[in-house]
Amino acid sequence: MQSEMAKDTMASKKSPLEILRESKSSIEEIVARMLSIKKQGDPKSENRELLTQMFLNFINLRQANRAILMEEEIVKTETELAKSPMDFTALQLHNLTYEKSHYFKATRSSREFKSKYSNIDLISEQDFFRDAPEAIKSQTLSNDSSHDLMLKRLNFELHQRKEVCKLRAELEQRKKCLLEANAERNKFLSSLPLHLKSLKKASLPVQNQLSLPSPKKLKYHDLAELLPPPLYVVYSKFMAQKEAFEENIDIEVSGSLKDAQSYARKQAEQNPERSHDNDDDDDDGKRRKKRPKKESSDEAGLYGVHPLKLVLHIYDDETPDPKSHKLVMLMFEYLLKLNVVCAGIEESQDGPEKNILCNLFPDDAGLEPPHQSTKLILGDDYAFDERRTSRPYKWAQHLAGIEVLPEMSPFLTGKDTQNSDTASVSDHYSVHTVLRRIRSQKKG
C-alpha cells in the first residue's frame, strides 16, 4: 500500500504529458506481450492481468487528457486576461504614434509656411495715423511694437471693409428700389400707347368739329416733302380735288422713309455741284445743259423706282356710305432713270386685256415711252416692259406735270392749233376726268 501511494504521489508530481507518454509505452508493451503469448501458445491466464493493466493505462490516459484540457482552459483564460491590457496598450501606442506623426506634420507645415503677410496691400502708416479712430490706435495687441502696429493696421483695414460692406448693402437696397420704380414706369409706358390710342380716338370728333387735320394726314404731308417733284404734283392735285370738291378718294404716301431720306441727302449733295457748273456756263455766255452721269444698269437699272410711292383709294360716289365700297386702289411710282411716272392697280392679277387703265384713254396702252428722252435711254427696242403691272401712261405724265411734246409739229400734221391748245389738253387729262373714267370703266 505504501508503495502504491508512493507511486501515486510520484505520478501526481508528473506532468500530464509525461503520464501520457508512459501510459502509451505501457499499453504498447502490454499489446506486444499479448501478441507474443498468442503466437507462442502460452497459457492465457496471464491475459487477464494484462487486460487489467491496460484498462488502468487507459484510465490514466483519460486522466492525462482531462488534465491537459483543463490546463489548456486555464492557459486560455490566463491568455485572455493578459490580452486585454496588451490590446489597450497597443491601442495607446497606435494613438501615440498617430499623434506623433500629426505633430511632426504640423510642425513641418508650420516651418514651411510662407505667409502673404508682406504682400498684403494695407493702408500706409501715415494714412493709418491720420484716419484711424482712437479706439483702434489706443489698443495694445502685442509687446512687439512693429507687430502691434501691423495688427492695428489690420483691424483698421477690417473696419474699413465692414463700412464698405454696409455701403454696398445700402446701394443694393437703393438699386432694388430703383429697379422696382423702373419696372413700374416701364409698365406704365407699355400701357401708354393704348391710352394714347384711345385718347386719340376720343379726340377725333373734336378734331372734326374744329376742322383740324388728322394726324394721319399730317404724317402724309411730312412724307410728301420727300417725294420727287412729279409725284408731289400728283399728290397735291388729288389732295386739292378731295378738299375742293369733297371727292370720295383717299391718297397715301407709302414706302421706306429711311431710304427716301438717304436719297434726298444724296441729291442735296449733288445739287451744289450742278448749280456751280450752271453759274460757270452763264458767265461764259454759253448755257449748256449738263449731261447726267450715266448710271450702270447693274447699280440702278432702267426701272429703278423712288423709295416712296402714292396709293390712291377710289370709292364709289353713288352709294350712301362711299367708304364702305372701295372700287379700286391705284399706285403711282416714279422711275428715276427714265423720268416717268407709272400708274398701276395695286395687288391686281388681271392680264393686260382686263386692265382698265390700258383702255382709259384712246391710243394710250402704256407700252410706248411718253417722250423722246425715254426712247433714247431704252434704245432701239424702246417698247416698255410688258411684264410690269405699272406703266407710263400719258395721262399719268400730265397729272405729274411732265409735259410731253409731240414728235412732229401740229402745223406739219395739219391739225388745228386752236383745238389742241394747252387748255384743251388739261381738260382732257384733268383729275376729275381721270377719276370719272376710272369709275365708269370699273363699273362697266
Coordinates of C-alpha atoms in Angstrom, one line a residue, residues 128 135-145 147-156:
F128 CA -3.4 105.0 -40.6
A135 CA -10.4 103.2 -30.4
I136 CA -8.1 101.3 -32.7
K137 CA -4.9 103.3 -32.2
S138 CA -5.1 103.1 -28.4
Q139 CA -5.3 99.3 -28.3
T140 CA -2.3 97.3 -27.2
L141 CA -2.3 93.9 -29.0
S142 CA 1.4 92.8 -28.8
N143 CA 4.5 93.6 -26.9
D144 CA 6.4 93.9 -30.2
S145 CA 5.8 97.5 -31.5
H147 CA 3.8 93.6 -34.8
D148 CA 1.4 95.7 -32.7
L149 CA 1.3 98.4 -35.4
M150 CA 0.6 95.8 -38.1
L151 CA -2.3 94.3 -36.0
K152 CA -3.8 97.7 -35.6
R153 CA -3.5 98.4 -39.3
L154 CA -5.2 95.1 -40.0
N155 CA -8.0 96.0 -37.6
F156 CA -8.4 99.3 -39.3

